[in-house]
Amino acid sequence: MDKYFVLVVDDEKEIRDAIEIYLKNEGIVVLKAKDGIEALEILNEQQIHLIILDIMMPKLDGISATYKIREKKNIPIIILSAKSEDTDKILGLQVGADDYVTKPFNPMELVARVKSQLRRYVTFGTYEGMNKVINLNGLTIDPSAKEVAVYGDPIKLTPIEYKIVELLMQNAGRVFSINEIYERVWKEPNFNAENTVAVHIRKIREKIEIDAKNPRYLKVVWGIGYKMEK
């Protein structure tokens, strides 16, 4: 892909402009919005490969914007949150964000996270070249079509959720530690992985399980990690 298009959404112009400078230095095309409503309008008109989204904004906040974006699109979303917004940060991951960066942030860390998410997005579904359809008691994944379904009903997953399901289904029965899931899916060293992975596992269960509290497919092995039941 010749050009990546990233949408930066923040009500503070200084933050938007600063992020733009660093991303442009990496050859990334930056579009900017000052609130969630403006962001949704841009998404309807322009191809975007990734969104950096502040939580606290007027008109339409980052959590509500993430929820609306996920109704139609699976592009990566990185949320920006202040340290005092930990609850909102977790909520953002629950409604579909893929990663978060806490303010004040190191610009180079943000750039690294953006590039990592973009790499995964543009190579979506190529994990280890395993493209055969897998069926585990009604739960199916088709890596070629990037589709997951339960008894034929399509399940809408975020890119990170898909990669977790793909990893576990292609290795059904094997237990993966939280650290291993994080490093295999996020493709970066483990950093506060437990909470991040747990949030995504919970969201996956809510989508693929009839009873998320008593899962049939995605099982926890206490003290070790998670596996997809054969």
CSV table of C-alpha atoms in Angstrom, one decimal:
chain,number,residue,atom,x,y,z
A,1,MET,CA,0.0,0.0,0.0
A,2,ASP,CA,1.5,3.3,-1.1
A,3,LYS,CA,-0.2,5.6,1.4
A,4,TYR,CA,-1.8,5.2,4.8
A,5,PHE,CA,-4.6,7.5,5.8
A,6,VAL,CA,-5.0,8.2,9.6
A,7,LEU,CA,-7.8,10.2,11.1
A,8,VAL,CA,-6.9,12.1,14.3
A,9,VAL,CA,-9.8,13.1,16.4
A,10,ASP,CA,-9.3,15.4,19.4
A,11,ASP,CA,-11.0,18.6,20.5
A,12,GLU,CA,-7.6,20.2,21.3
A,13,LYS,CA,-6.0,21.7,18.2
A,14,GLU,CA,-2.5,21.6,19.6
A,15,ILE,CA,-2.7,17.8,20.1
A,16,ARG,CA,-4.1,17.3,16.6
A,17,ASP,CA,-1.4,19.3,15.0
A,18,ALA,CA,1.4,17.7,17.1
A,19,ILE,CA,0.3,14.2,16.2
A,20,GLU,CA,0.0,15.2,12.5
A,21,ILE,CA,3.6,16.4,12.5
A,22,TYR,CA,5.0,13.1,13.8
A,23,LEU,CA,2.8,10.9,11.5
A,24,LYS,CA,3.6,13.0,8.4
A,25,ASN,CA,7.3,12.4,9.2
A,26,GLU,CA,6.5,8.7,8.7
A,27,GLY,CA,4.9,9.3,5.3
A,28,ILE,CA,1.3,9.0,6.7
A,29,VAL,CA,-1.5,11.1,5.4
A,30,VAL,CA,-3.3,12.7,8.3
A,31,LEU,CA,-6.9,13.9,8.4
A,32,LYS,CA,-8.2,15.8,11.5
A,33,ALA,CA,-11.5,16.2,13.3
A,34,LYS,CA,-12.4,18.1,16.5
A,35,ASP,CA,-15.2,15.8,17.7
A,36,GLY,CA,-16.9,12.5,17.0
A,37,ILE,CA,-19.6,13.9,14.7
A,38,GLU,CA,-17.0,15.4,12.4
A,39,ALA,CA,-15.0,12.2,12.5
A,40,LEU,CA,-18.1,10.2,11.4
A,41,GLU,CA,-18.6,12.6,8.5
A,42,ILE,CA,-15.0,12.2,7.3
A,43,LEU,CA,-15.3,8.4,7.6
A,44,ASN,CA,-18.3,8.4,5.3
A,45,GLU,CA,-16.4,10.4,2.6
A,46,GLN,CA,-12.8,9.2,2.9
A,47,GLN,CA,-11.0,5.9,3.1
A,48,ILE,CA,-9.3,5.7,6.5
A,49,HIS,CA,-6.9,3.0,7.6
A,50,LEU,CA,-6.7,3.9,11.3
A,51,ILE,CA,-8.3,6.3,13.8
A,52,ILE,CA,-6.7,8.0,16.8
A,53,LEU,CA,-9.6,9.0,19.0
A,54,ASP,CA,-9.7,11.1,22.2
A,55,ILE,CA,-12.3,10.0,24.8
A,56,MET,CA,-13.3,13.4,26.2
A,57,MET,CA,-14.8,15.5,23.4
A,58,PRO,CA,-17.9,17.7,22.9
A,59,LYS,CA,-20.9,16.8,20.8
A,60,LEU,CA,-20.0,13.1,20.5
A,61,ASP,CA,-17.4,11.6,22.8
A,62,GLY,CA,-14.8,9.0,21.9
A,63,ILE,CA,-16.7,6.1,23.5
A,64,SER,CA,-19.9,6.9,21.6
A,65,ALA,CA,-18.0,7.5,18.4
A,66,THR,CA,-16.2,4.1,18.8
A,67,TYR,CA,-19.5,2.4,19.2
A,68,LYS,CA,-21.0,4.0,16.1
A,69,ILE,CA,-17.8,3.3,14.0
A,70,ARG,CA,-17.9,-0.3,15.0
A,71,GLU,CA,-21.4,-0.6,13.6
A,72,LYS,CA,-20.0,-0.3,10.1
A,73,LYS,CA,-16.2,-0.5,10.1
A,74,ASN,CA,-13.5,-2.7,11.5
A,75,ILE,CA,-10.5,-0.3,11.0
A,76,PRO,CA,-8.1,-0.1,14.0
A,77,ILE,CA,-8.9,2.5,16.7
A,78,ILE,CA,-6.4,3.8,19.2
A,79,ILE,CA,-8.0,5.8,22.0
A,80,LEU,CA,-6.4,8.6,23.9
A,81,SER,CA,-7.2,8.9,27.6
A,82,ALA,CA,-6.0,10.8,30.6
A,83,LYS,CA,-4.9,8.9,33.6
A,84,SER,CA,-8.1,9.9,35.4
A,85,GLU,CA,-10.1,8.2,32.7
A,86,ASP,CA,-9.2,4.5,33.4
A,87,THR,CA,-12.8,3.4,33.5
A,88,ASP,CA,-13.5,5.1,30.2
A,89,LYS,CA,-10.4,3.5,28.8
A,90,ILE,CA,-11.6,0.0,29.6
A,91,LEU,CA,-15.0,0.9,28.3
A,92,GLY,CA,-13.4,2.0,25.0
A,93,LEU,CA,-11.7,-1.4,24.6
A,94,GLN,CA,-15.0,-3.1,25.5
A,95,VAL,CA,-16.9,-1.3,22.7
A,96,GLY,CA,-14.3,-2.0,20.1
A,97,ALA,CA,-11.1,0.0,20.4
A,98,ASP,CA,-7.9,-1.9,19.6
A,99,ASP,CA,-5.4,-0.1,21.7
A,100,TYR,CA,-5.0,3.0,24.0
A,101,VAL,CA,-2.4,5.6,24.8
A,102,THR,CA,-2.5,7.6,28.0
A,103,LYS,CA,-2.0,11.3,28.1
A,104,PRO,CA,0.5,12.9,28.3
A,105,PHE,CA,2.0,10.5,25.8
A,106,ASN,CA,5.4,10.0,24.2
A,107,PRO,CA,4.8,10.9,20.5
A,108,MET,CA,7.3,8.2,19.4
A,109,GLU,CA,5.3,5.6,21.3
A,110,LEU,CA,2.1,6.7,19.7
A,111,VAL,CA,3.8,6.5,16.2
A,112,ALA,CA,5.1,3.0,17.0
A,113,ARG,CA,1.6,1.8,18.1
A,114,VAL,CA,0.1,3.4,14.9
A,115,LYS,CA,2.6,1.6,12.7
A,116,SER,CA,2.0,-1.7,14.5
A,117,GLN,CA,-1.7,-1.5,14.1
A,118,LEU,CA,-1.4,-0.5,10.4
A,119,ARG,CA,0.9,-3.5,9.7
A,120,ARG,CA,-1.7,-5.8,11.2
A,121,TYR,CA,-4.6,-4.2,9.4
A,122,VAL,CA,-3.1,-4.3,5.9
A,123,THR,CA,-1.9,-7.9,6.3
A,124,PHE,CA,-5.2,-8.9,8.0
A,125,GLY,CA,-5.9,-12.7,7.9
A,126,THR,CA,-2.5,-13.8,6.6
A,127,TYR,CA,-1.4,-15.4,9.9
A,128,GLU,CA,1.1,-18.2,9.2
A,129,GLY,CA,-0.5,-18.7,5.8
A,130,MET,CA,-3.2,-20.9,7.2
A,131,ASN,CA,-6.3,-20.3,5.0
A,132,LYS,CA,-8.4,-23.4,5.4
A,133,VAL,CA,-11.9,-23.1,6.9
A,134,ILE,CA,-12.0,-24.5,10.4
A,135,ASN,CA,-15.2,-25.7,12.1
A,136,LEU,CA,-15.3,-26.3,15.8
A,137,ASN,CA,-18.8,-27.6,16.8
A,138,GLY,CA,-20.6,-24.8,14.9
A,139,LEU,CA,-18.0,-22.1,15.3
A,140,THR,CA,-16.3,-21.5,11.9
A,141,ILE,CA,-13.5,-19.3,10.7
A,142,ASP,CA,-12.6,-18.7,7.0
A,143,PRO,CA,-9.2,-17.0,7.0
A,144,SER,CA,-9.4,-16.3,3.2
A,145,ALA,CA,-12.7,-14.4,3.6
A,146,LYS,CA,-11.8,-13.1,7.0
A,147,GLU,CA,-15.2,-14.3,8.4
A,148,VAL,CA,-16.2,-15.9,11.6
A,149,ALA,CA,-19.7,-17.4,12.1
A,150,VAL,CA,-21.6,-19.4,14.6
A,151,TYR,CA,-23.9,-22.0,13.0
A,152,GLY,CA,-23.8,-19.9,9.8
A,153,ASP,CA,-24.6,-16.6,11.4
A,154,PRO,CA,-21.7,-14.1,10.7
A,155,ILE,CA,-20.0,-12.6,13.8
A,156,LYS,CA,-18.7,-9.0,13.5
A,157,LEU,CA,-15.3,-8.8,15.1
A,158,THR,CA,-12.7,-6.1,15.4
A,159,PRO,CA,-9.3,-6.7,13.8
A,160,ILE,CA,-7.7,-7.6,17.2
A,161,GLU,CA,-10.7,-9.8,18.2
A,162,TYR,CA,-10.4,-11.6,14.8
A,163,LYS,CA,-6.7,-12.3,15.3
A,164,ILE,CA,-7.2,-13.7,18.8
A,165,VAL,CA,-10.0,-16.0,17.5
A,166,GLU,CA,-7.8,-17.0,14.5
A,167,LEU,CA,-4.8,-17.8,16.7
A,168,LEU,CA,-6.9,-19.9,19.1
A,169,MET,CA,-8.9,-21.7,16.4
A,170,GLN,CA,-5.9,-22.6,14.3
A,171,ASN,CA,-4.4,-24.1,17.4
A,172,ALA,CA,-7.6,-25.6,18.9
A,173,GLY,CA,-7.0,-27.4,22.2
A,174,ARG,CA,-3.7,-25.6,22.9
A,175,VAL,CA,-3.5,-23.3,25.9
A,176,PHE,CA,-2.0,-19.9,25.3
A,177,SER,CA,-0.8,-17.8,28.2
A,178,ILE,CA,-1.9,-14.1,28.3
A,179,ASN,CA,1.6,-13.0,27.5
A,180,GLU,CA,1.8,-15.3,24.5
A,181,ILE,CA,-1.6,-14.1,23.2
A,182,TYR,CA,-0.5,-10.5,23.5
A,183,GLU,CA,2.9,-11.0,21.9
A,184,ARG,CA,1.5,-13.2,19.0
A,185,VAL,CA,-1.5,-10.9,18.3
A,186,TRP,CA,-0.2,-7.4,19.1
A,187,LYS,CA,3.3,-8.4,17.9
A,188,GLU,CA,5.1,-6.4,20.5
A,189,PRO,CA,6.6,-7.1,24.0
A,190,ASN,CA,4.1,-7.7,26.8
A,191,PHE,CA,3.2,-4.5,28.6
A,192,ASN,CA,0.2,-4.6,31.0
A,193,ALA,CA,-1.1,-7.4,28.9
A,194,GLU,CA,-3.4,-9.1,31.4
A,195,ASN,CA,-6.2,-6.4,31.5
A,196,THR,CA,-6.0,-5.7,27.8
A,197,VAL,CA,-6.3,-9.4,26.7
A,198,ALA,CA,-9.0,-10.0,29.3
A,199,VAL,CA,-11.2,-7.2,27.9
A,200,HIS,CA,-10.9,-8.6,24.4
A,201,ILE,CA,-11.6,-12.1,25.5
A,202,ARG,CA,-14.7,-10.9,27.3
A,203,LYS,CA,-15.9,-9.1,24.2
A,204,ILE,CA,-15.3,-12.2,22.0
A,205,ARG,CA,-17.3,-14.4,24.3
A,206,GLU,CA,-20.2,-12.0,24.2
A,207,LYS,CA,-20.2,-12.3,20.5
A,208,ILE,CA,-19.6,-16.0,19.9
A,209,GLU,CA,-21.1,-17.7,23.0
A,210,ILE,CA,-24.7,-18.4,23.8
A,211,ASP,CA,-23.9,-17.9,27.5
A,212,ALA,CA,-20.7,-15.8,27.9
A,213,LYS,CA,-20.5,-16.8,31.6
A,214,ASN,CA,-20.5,-20.5,30.7
A,215,PRO,CA,-18.5,-20.5,27.5
A,216,ARG,CA,-18.6,-23.5,25.2
A,217,TYR,CA,-15.8,-22.5,22.9
A,218,LEU,CA,-13.4,-20.0,24.4
A,219,LYS,CA,-12.2,-21.6,27.7
A,220,VAL,CA,-10.1,-20.2,30.5
A,221,VAL,CA,-7.5,-22.6,32.0
A,222,TRP,CA,-7.1,-21.0,35.5
A,223,GLY,CA,-3.5,-19.9,36.2
A,224,ILE,CA,-2.3,-20.6,32.7
A,225,GLY,CA,-4.3,-18.9,30.0
A,226,TYR,CA,-7.0,-19.5,27.3
A,227,LYS,CA,-7.8,-22.1,24.7
A,228,MET,CA,-10.4,-22.8,22.0
A,229,GLU,CA,-12.2,-26.0,22.8
A,230,LYS,CA,-11.9,-28.7,20.1
